[in-house]
PDB file of C-alpha atoms and ligand atoms in Angstrom:
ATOM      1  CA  UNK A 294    -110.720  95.146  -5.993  1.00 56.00           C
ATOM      2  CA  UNK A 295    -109.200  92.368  -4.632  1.00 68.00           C
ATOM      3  CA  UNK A 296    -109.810  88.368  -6.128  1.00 75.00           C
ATOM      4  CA  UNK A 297    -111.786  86.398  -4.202  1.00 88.00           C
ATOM      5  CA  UNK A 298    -111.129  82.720  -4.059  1.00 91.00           C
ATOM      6  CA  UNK A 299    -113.108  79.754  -5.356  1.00 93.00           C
ATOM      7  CA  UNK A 300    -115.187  77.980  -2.853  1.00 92.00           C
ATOM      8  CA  UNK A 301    -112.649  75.536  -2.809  1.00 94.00           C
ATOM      9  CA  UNK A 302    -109.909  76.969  -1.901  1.00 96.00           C
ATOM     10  CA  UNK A 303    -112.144  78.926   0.970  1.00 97.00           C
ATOM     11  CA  UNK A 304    -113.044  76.028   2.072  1.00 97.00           C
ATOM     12  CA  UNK A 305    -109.623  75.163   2.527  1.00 97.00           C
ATOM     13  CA  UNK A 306    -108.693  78.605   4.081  1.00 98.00           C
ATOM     14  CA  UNK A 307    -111.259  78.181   6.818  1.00 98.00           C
ATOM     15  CA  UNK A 308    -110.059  74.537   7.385  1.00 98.00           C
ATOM     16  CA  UNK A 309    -106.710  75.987   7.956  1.00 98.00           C
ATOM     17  CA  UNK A 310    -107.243  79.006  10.427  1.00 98.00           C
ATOM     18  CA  UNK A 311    -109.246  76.517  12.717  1.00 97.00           C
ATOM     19  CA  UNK A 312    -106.852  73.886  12.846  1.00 97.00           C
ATOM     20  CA  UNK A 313    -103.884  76.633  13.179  1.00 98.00           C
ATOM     21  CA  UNK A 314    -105.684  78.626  15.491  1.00 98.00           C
ATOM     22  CA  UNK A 315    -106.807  75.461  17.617  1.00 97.00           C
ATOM     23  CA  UNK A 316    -103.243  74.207  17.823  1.00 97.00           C
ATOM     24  CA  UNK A 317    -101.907  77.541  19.164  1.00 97.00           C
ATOM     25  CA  UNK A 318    -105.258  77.613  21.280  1.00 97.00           C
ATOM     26  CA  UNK A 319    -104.091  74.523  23.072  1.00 96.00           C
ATOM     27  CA  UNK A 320    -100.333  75.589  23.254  1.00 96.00           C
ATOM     28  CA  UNK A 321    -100.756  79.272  24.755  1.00 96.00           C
ATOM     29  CA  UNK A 322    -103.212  77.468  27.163  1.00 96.00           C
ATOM     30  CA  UNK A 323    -101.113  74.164  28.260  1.00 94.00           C
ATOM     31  CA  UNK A 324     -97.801  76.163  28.528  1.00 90.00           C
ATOM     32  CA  UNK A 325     -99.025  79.029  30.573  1.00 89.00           C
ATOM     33  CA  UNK A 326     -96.832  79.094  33.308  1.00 82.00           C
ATOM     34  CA  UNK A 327     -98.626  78.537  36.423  1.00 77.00           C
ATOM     35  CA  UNK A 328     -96.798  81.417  38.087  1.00 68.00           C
ATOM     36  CA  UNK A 329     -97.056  84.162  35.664  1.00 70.00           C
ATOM     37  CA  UNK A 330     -98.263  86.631  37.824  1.00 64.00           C
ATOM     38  CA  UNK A 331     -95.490  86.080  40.650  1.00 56.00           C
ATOM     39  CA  UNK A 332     -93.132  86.413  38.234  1.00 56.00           C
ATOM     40  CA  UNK A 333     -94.602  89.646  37.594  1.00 57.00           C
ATOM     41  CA  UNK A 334     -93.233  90.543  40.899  1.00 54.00           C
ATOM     42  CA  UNK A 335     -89.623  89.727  39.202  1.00 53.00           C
ATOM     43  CA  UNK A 336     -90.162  91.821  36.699  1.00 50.00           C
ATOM     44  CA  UNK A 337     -90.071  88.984  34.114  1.00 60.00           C
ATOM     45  CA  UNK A 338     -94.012  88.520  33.587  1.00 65.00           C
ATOM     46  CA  UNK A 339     -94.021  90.621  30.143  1.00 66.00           C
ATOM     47  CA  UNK A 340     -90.950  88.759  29.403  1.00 66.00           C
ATOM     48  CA  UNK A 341     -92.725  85.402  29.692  1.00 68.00           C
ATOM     49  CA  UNK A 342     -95.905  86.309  28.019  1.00 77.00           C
ATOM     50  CA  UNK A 343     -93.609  87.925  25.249  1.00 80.00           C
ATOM     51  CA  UNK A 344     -92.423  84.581  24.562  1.00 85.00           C
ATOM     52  CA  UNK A 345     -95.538  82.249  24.582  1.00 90.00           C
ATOM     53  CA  UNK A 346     -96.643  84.941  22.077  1.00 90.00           C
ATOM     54  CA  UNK A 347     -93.315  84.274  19.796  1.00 91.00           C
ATOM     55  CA  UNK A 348     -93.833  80.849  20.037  1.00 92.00           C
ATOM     56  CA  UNK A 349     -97.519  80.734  19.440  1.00 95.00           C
ATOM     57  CA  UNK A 350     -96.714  83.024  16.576  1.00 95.00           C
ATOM     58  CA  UNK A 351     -93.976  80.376  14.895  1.00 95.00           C
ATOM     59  CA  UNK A 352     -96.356  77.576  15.587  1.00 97.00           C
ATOM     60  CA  UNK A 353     -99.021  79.734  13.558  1.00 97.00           C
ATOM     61  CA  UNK A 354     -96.310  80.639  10.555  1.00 97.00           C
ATOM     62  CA  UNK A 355     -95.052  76.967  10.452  1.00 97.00           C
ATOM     63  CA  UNK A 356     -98.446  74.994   9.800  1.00 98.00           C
ATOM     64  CA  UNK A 357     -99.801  78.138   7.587  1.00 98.00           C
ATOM     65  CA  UNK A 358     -96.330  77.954   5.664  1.00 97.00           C
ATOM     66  CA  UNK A 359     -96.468  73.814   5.241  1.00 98.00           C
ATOM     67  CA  UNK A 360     -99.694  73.852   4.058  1.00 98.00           C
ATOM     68  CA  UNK A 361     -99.530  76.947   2.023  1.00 98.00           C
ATOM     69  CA  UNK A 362     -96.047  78.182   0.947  1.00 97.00           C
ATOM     70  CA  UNK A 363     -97.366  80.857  -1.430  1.00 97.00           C
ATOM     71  CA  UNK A 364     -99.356  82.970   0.972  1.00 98.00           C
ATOM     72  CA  UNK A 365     -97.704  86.327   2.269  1.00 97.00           C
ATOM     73  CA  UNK A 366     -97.956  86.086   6.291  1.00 97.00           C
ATOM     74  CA  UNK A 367     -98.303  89.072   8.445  1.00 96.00           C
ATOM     75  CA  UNK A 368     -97.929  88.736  12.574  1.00 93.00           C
ATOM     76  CA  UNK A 369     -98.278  90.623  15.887  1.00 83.00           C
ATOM     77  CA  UNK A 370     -94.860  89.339  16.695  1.00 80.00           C
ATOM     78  CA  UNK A 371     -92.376  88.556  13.696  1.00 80.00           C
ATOM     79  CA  UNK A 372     -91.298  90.113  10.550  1.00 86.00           C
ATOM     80  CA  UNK A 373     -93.664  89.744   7.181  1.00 90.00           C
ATOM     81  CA  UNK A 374     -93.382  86.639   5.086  1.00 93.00           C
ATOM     82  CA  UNK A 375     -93.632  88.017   1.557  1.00 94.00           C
ATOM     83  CA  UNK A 376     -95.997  85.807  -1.003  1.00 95.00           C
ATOM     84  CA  UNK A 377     -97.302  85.222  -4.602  1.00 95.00           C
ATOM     85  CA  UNK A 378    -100.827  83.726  -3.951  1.00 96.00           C
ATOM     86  CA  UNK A 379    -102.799  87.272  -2.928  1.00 96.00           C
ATOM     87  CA  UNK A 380    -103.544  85.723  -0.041  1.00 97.00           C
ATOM     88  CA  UNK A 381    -101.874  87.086   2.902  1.00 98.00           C
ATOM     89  CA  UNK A 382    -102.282  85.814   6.887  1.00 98.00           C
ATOM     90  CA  UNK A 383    -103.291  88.136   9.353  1.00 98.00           C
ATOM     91  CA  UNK A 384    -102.271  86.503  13.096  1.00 97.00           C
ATOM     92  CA  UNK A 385    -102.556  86.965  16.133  1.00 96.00           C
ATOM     93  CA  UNK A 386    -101.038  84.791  18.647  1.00 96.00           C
ATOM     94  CA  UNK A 387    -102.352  85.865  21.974  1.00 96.00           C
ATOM     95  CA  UNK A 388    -105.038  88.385  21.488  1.00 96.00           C
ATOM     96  CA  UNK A 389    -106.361  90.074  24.836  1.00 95.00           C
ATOM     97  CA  UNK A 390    -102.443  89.874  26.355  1.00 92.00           C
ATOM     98  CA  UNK A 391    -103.632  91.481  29.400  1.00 91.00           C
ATOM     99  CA  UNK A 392    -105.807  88.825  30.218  1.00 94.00           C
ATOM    100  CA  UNK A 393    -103.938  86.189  29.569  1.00 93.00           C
ATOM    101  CA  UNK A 394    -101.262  87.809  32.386  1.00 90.00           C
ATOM    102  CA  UNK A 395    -103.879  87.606  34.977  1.00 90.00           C
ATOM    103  CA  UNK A 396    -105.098  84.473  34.060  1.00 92.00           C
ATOM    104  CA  UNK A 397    -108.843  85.373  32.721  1.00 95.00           C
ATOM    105  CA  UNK A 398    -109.933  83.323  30.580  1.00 97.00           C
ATOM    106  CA  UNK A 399    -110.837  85.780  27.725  1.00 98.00           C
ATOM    107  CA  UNK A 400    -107.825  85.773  25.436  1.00 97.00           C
ATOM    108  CA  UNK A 401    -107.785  84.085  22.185  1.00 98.00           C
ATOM    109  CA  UNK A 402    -105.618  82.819  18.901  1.00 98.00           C
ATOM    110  CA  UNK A 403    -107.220  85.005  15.845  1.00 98.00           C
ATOM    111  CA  UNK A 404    -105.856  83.626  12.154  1.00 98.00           C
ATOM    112  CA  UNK A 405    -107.164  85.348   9.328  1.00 98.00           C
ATOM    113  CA  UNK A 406    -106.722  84.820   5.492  1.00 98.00           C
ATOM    114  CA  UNK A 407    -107.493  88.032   3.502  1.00 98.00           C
ATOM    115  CA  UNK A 408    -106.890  89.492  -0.162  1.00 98.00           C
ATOM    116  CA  UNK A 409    -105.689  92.926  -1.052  1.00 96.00           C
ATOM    117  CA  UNK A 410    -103.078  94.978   0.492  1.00 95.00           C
ATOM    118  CA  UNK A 411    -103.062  94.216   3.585  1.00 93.00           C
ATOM    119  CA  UNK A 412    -100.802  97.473   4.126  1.00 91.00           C
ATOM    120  CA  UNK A 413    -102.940  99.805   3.180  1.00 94.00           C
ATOM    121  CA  UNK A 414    -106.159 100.547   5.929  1.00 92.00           C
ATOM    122  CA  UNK A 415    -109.346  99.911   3.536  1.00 92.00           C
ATOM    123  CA  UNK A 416    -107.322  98.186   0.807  1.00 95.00           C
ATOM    124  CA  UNK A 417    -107.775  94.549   2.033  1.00 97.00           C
ATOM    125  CA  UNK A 418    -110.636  92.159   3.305  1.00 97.00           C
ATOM    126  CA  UNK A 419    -110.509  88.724   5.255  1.00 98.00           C
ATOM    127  CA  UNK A 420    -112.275  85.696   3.417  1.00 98.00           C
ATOM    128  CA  UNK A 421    -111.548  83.285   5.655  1.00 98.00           C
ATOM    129  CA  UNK A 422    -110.739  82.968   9.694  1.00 98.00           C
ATOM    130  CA  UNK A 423    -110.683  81.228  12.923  1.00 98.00           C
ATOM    131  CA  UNK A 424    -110.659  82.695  17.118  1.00 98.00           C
ATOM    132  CA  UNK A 425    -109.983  79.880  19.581  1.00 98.00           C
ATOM    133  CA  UNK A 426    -110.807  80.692  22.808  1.00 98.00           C
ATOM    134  CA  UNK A 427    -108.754  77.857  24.681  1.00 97.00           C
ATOM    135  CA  UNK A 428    -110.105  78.657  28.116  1.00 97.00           C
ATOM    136  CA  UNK A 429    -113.518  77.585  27.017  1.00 96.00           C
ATOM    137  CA  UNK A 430    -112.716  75.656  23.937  1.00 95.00           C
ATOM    138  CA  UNK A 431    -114.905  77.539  21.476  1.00 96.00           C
ATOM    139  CA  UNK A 432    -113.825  77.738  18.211  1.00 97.00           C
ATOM    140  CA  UNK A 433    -115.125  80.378  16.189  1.00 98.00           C
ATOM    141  CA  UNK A 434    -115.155  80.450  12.195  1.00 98.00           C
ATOM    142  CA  UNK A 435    -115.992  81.620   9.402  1.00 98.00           C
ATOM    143  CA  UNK A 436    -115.874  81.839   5.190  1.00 98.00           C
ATOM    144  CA  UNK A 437    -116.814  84.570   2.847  1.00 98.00           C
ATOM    145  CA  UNK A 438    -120.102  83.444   1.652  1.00 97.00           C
ATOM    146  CA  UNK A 439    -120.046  80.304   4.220  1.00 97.00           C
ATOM    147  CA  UNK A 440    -121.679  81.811   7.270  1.00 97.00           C
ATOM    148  CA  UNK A 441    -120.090  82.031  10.498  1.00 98.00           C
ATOM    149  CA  UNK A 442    -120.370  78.686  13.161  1.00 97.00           C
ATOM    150  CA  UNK A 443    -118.838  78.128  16.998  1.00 97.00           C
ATOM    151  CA  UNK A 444    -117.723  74.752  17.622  1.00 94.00           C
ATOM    152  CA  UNK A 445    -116.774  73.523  20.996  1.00 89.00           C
ATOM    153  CA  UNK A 446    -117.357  75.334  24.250  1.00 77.00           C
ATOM    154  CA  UNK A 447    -120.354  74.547  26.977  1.00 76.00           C
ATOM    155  CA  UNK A 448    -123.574  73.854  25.590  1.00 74.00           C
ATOM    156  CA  UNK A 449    -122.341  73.772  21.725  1.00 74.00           C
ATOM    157  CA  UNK A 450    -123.168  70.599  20.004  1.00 74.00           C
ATOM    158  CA  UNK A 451    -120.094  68.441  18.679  1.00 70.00           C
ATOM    159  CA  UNK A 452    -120.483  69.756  15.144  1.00 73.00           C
ATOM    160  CA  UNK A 453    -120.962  73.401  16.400  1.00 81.00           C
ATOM    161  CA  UNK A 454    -124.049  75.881  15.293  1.00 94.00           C
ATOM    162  CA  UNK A 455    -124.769  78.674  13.586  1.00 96.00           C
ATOM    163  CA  UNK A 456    -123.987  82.360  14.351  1.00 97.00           C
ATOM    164  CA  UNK A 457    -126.637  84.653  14.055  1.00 98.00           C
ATOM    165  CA  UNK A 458    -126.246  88.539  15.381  1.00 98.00           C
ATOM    166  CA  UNK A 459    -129.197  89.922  18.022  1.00 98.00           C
ATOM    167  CA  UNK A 460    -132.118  91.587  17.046  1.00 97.00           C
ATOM    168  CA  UNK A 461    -131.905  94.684  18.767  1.00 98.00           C
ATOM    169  CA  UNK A 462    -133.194  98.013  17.086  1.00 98.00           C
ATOM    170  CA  UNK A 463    -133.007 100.663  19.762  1.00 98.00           C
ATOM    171  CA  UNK A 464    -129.582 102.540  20.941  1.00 98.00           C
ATOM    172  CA  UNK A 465    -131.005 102.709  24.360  1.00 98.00           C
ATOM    173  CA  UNK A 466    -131.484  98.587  24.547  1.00 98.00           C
ATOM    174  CA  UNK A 467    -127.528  98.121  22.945  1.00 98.00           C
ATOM    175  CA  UNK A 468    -125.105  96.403  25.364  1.00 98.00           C
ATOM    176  CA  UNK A 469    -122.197  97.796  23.997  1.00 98.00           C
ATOM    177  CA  UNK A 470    -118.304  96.228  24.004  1.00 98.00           C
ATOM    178  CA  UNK A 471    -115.643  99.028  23.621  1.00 98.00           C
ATOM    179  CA  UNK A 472    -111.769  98.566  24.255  1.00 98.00           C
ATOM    180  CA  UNK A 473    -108.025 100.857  24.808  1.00 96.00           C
ATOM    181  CA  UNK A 474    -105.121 100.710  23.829  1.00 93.00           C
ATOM    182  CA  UNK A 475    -102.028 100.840  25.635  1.00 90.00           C
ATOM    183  CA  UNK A 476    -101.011 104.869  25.550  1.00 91.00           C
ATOM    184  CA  UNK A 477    -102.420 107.309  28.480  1.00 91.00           C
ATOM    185  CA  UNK A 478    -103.201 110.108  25.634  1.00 93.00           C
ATOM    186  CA  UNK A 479    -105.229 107.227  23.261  1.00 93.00           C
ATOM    187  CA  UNK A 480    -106.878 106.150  26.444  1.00 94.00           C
ATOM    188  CA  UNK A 481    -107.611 109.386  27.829  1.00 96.00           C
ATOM    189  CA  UNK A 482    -109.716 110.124  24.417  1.00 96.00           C
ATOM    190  CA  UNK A 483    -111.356 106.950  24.447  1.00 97.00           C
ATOM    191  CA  UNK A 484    -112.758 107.406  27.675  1.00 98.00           C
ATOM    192  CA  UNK A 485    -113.927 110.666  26.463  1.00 98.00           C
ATOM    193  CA  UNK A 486    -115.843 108.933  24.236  1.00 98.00           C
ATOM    194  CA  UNK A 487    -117.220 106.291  25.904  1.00 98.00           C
ATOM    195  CA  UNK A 488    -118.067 108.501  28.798  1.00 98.00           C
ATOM    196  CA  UNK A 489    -120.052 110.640  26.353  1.00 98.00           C
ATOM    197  CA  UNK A 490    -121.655 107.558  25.259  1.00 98.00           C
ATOM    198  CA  UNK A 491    -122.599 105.526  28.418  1.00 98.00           C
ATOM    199  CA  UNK A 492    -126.111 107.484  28.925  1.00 98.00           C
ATOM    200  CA  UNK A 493    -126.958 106.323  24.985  1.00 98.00           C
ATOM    201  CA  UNK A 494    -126.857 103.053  25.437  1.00 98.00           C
ATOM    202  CA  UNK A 495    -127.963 100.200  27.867  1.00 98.00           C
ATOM    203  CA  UNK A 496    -124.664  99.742  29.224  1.00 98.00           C
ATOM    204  CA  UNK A 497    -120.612  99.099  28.149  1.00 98.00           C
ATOM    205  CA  UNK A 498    -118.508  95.872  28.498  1.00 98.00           C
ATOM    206  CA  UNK A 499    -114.362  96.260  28.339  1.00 98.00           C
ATOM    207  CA  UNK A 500    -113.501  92.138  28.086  1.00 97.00           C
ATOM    208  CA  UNK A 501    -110.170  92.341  26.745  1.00 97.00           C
ATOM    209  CA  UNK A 502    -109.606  91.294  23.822  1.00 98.00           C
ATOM    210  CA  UNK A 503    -110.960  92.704  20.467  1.00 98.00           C
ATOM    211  CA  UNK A 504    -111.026  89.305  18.499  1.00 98.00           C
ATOM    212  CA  UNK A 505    -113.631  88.024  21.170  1.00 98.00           C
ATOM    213  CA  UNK A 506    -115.688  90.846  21.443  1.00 98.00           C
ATOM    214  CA  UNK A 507    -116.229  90.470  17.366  1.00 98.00           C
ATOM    215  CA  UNK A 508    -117.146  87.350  17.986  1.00 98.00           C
ATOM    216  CA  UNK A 509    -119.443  88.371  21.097  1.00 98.00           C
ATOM    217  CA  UNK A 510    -121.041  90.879  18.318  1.00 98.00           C
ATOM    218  CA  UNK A 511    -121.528  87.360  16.293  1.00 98.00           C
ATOM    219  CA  UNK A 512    -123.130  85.245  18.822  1.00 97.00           C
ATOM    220  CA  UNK A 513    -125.503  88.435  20.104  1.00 98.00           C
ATOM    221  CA  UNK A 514    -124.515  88.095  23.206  1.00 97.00           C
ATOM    222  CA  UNK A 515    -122.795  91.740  22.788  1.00 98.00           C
ATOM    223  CA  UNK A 516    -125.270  93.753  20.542  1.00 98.00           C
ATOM    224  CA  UNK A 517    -122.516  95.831  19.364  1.00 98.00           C
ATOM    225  CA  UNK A 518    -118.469  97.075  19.512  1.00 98.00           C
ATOM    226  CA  UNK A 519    -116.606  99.330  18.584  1.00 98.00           C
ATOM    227  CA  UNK A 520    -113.000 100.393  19.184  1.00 98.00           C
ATOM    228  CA  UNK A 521    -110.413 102.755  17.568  1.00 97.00           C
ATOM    229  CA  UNK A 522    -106.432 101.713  17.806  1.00 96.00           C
ATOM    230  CA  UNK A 523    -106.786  98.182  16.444  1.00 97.00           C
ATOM    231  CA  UNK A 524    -104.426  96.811  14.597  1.00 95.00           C
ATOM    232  CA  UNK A 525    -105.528  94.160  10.972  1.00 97.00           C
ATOM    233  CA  UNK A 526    -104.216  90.797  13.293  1.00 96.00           C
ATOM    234  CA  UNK A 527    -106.586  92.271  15.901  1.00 96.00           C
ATOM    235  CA  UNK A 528    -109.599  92.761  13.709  1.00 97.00           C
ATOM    236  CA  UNK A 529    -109.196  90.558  10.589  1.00 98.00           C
ATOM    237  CA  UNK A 530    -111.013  87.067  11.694  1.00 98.00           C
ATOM    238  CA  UNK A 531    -113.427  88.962  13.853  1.00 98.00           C
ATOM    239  CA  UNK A 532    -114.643  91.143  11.378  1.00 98.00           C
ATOM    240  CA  UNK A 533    -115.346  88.220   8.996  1.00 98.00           C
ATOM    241  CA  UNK A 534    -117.025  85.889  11.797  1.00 98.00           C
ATOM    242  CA  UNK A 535    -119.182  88.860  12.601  1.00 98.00           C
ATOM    243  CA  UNK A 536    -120.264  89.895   8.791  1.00 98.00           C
ATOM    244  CA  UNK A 537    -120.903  86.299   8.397  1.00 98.00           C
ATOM    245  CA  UNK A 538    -122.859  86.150  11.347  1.00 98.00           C
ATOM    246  CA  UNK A 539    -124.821  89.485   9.840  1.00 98.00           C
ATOM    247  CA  UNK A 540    -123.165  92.215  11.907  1.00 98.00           C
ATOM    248  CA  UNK A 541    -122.664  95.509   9.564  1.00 98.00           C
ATOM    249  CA  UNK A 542    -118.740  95.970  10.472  1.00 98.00           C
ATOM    250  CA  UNK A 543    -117.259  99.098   9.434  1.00 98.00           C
ATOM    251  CA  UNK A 544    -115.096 102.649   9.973  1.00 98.00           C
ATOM    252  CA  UNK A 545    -116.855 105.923  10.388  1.00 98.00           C
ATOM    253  CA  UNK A 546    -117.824 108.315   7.458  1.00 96.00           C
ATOM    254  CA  UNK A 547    -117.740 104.936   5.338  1.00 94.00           C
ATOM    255  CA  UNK A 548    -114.536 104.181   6.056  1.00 96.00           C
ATOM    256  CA  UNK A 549    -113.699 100.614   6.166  1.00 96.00           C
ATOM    257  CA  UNK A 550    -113.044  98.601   9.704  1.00 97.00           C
ATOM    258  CA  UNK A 551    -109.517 100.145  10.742  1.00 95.00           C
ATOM    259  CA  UNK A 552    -107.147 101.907  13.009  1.00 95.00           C
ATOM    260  CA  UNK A 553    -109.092 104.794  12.751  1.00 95.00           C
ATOM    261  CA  UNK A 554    -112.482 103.216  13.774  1.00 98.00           C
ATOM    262  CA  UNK A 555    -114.032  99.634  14.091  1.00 98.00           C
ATOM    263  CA  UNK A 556    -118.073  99.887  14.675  1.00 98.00           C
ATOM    264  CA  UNK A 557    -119.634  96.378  14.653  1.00 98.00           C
ATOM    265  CA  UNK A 558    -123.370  95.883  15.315  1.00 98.00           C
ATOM    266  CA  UNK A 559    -126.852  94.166  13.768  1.00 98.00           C
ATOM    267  CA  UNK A 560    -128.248  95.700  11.103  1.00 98.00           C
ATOM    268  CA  UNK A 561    -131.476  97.373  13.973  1.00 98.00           C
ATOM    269  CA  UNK A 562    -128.681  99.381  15.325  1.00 98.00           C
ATOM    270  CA  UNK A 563    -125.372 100.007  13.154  1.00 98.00           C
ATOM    271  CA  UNK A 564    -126.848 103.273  11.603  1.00 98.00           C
ATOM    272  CA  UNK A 565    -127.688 104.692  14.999  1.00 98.00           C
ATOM    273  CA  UNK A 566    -124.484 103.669  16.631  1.00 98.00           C
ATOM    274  CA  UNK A 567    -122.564 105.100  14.040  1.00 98.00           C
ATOM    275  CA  UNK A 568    -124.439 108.472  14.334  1.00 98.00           C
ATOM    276  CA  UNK A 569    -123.669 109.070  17.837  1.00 98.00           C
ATOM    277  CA  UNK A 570    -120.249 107.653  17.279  1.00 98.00           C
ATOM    278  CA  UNK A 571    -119.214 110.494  14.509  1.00 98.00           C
ATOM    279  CA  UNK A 572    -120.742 113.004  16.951  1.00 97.00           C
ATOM    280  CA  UNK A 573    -118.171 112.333  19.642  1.00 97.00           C
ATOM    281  CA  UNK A 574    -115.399 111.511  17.254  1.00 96.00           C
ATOM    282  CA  UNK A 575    -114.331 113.968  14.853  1.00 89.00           C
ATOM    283  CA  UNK A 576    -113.056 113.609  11.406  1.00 90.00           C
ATOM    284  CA  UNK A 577    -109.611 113.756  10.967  1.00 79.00           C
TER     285      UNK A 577
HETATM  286  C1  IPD B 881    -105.498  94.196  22.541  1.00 75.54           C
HETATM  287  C2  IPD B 881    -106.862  93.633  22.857  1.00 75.54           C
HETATM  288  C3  IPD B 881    -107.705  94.657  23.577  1.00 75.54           C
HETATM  289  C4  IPD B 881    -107.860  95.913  22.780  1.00 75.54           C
HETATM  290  C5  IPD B 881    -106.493  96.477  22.419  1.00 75.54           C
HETATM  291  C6  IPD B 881    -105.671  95.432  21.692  1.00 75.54           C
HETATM  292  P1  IPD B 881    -103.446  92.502  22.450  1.00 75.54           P
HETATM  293  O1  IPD B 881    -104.732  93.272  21.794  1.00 75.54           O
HETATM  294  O2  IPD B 881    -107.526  93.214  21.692  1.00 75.54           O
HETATM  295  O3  IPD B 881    -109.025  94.184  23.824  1.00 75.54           O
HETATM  296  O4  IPD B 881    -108.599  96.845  23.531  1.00 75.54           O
HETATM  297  O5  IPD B 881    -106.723  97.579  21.569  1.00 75.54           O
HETATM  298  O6  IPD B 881    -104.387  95.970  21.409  1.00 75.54           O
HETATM  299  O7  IPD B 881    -102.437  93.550  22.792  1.00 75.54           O
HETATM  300  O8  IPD B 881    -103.931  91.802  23.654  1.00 75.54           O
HETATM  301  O9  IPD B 881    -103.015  91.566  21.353  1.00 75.54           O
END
């Protein structure tokens, strides 16, 4: 099982993946080029989004490495950083790509620290983790133990409040957030499923980027989520800020949060979620 660390130094996490996730926030955000979508045109638009995320991505490594050499750092966009500490970075430098290309502003910065093997689906867990949404300027965080807060963003008081999942209890009353990936088979069954789903439920939101929609699942204004496909960077902070928040987050037929499955929901509906979701998805 992996160590967890002393309040202190979780603290100290948290205090880290806001203010690295923040800075990044602000960067992907100011340096957008106005014309990314003409340039699209030009075939350069991937190009250019490519690089805000390598650049977001050093940003992240940079102020994680200064503050904390030890720690092992793991990215959407660069090679691992090997470290001693057991702690190990999970990052994601523009999360919800797509919308960040067509200028919608639901894309994010997700920074997660997390213990175990962060290799291994089921052998690791985050303890402490940021989102920034820069478009709105919420700030989502969270620390094992610590609760999970917003800070920032329209209507939020200056020193943020507390995250607290909704009450639902019925499958039929569950507005539900689902997501694809990139490949026409993956998406093909994922429709399947959703499709299959869509009568179950009280409706289904795609927003673009998994990160958020963890934290939508944290803030109730998504009763639930769940996506197959993701990768750790895309699910690490989330799945803390939602736990924290009191979301159950996990795989299917126990399995922890991973590629495989990510099913996120209040405690009313997880069980019944789950149960139609390992109906429509077999095991494998
Ligand atoms: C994607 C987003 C999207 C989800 C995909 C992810 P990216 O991450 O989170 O919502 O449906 O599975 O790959 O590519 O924008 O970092």
């Amino acid at each position: 099982m992996p160590v967890t660390p002393g309040t202190d130094e979780l603290t100290e996490l948290e205090q880290l993946a806001i203010d690295a996730a923040t800075e990044a926030g602000r960067f992907i955000l100011d340096e957008r080029p106005a014309q990314l979508r003409v340039a699209e045109t030009k075939s350069s638009a991937t190009d250019v989004v490519t690089v805000m995320d390598q650049q977001a991505e050093q940003m992240l490594r940079q102020r994680i490495t200064a503050a904390r050499p030890q720690d092992a750092i793991v990215g959407e966009e660069a090679a691992a950083k090997d470290g001693e500490s057991g702690v190990t970075w999970l990052i994601d430098p523009i999360d919800g790509t797509v919308n960040y290309l067509y200028d919608i502003p639901a894309y994010c910065v997700s920074v997660a620290a997390v213990t175990g093997d962060a290799s291994t689906p089921g052998g690791w867990r985050p303890v402490a983790a940021a989102v920034c949404n820069p478009s709105t300027g919420e700030v989502f965080h969270a620390r094992l133990g610590g609760g999970a807060h917003v800070a920032g963003g329209r209507g939020v008081p200056v020193q943020g409040h507390r995250l607290a999942v909704s009450g639902v209890t019925t499958l039929g009353q569950t507005l539900t957030g689902t997501g694809f990936g990139y490949l026409p088979e993956v998406r093909r069954r994922q429709g399947a499923v959703a499709a299959a789903l869509l009568p179950d439920i009280r409706d289904l939101r795609r927003a673009g980027s998994a990160a958020l929609d963890l934290c939508a699942v944290a803030s109730g204004s998504l009763d639930a989520y769940f996506e197959s496909g993701l990768n750790p960077w895309d699910l690490a902070a989330g799945w803390l800020i939602a736990t924290e928040a009191g979301a159950l987050v996990t795989g299917l037929r126990s399995a922890a949060p991973a590629a495989a499955m990510t099913v996120a929901a209040g405690p009313g509906v997880h069980a019944q979620l789950l149960k139609r979701l390992e109906e429509l998805v077999p095991a494998s």
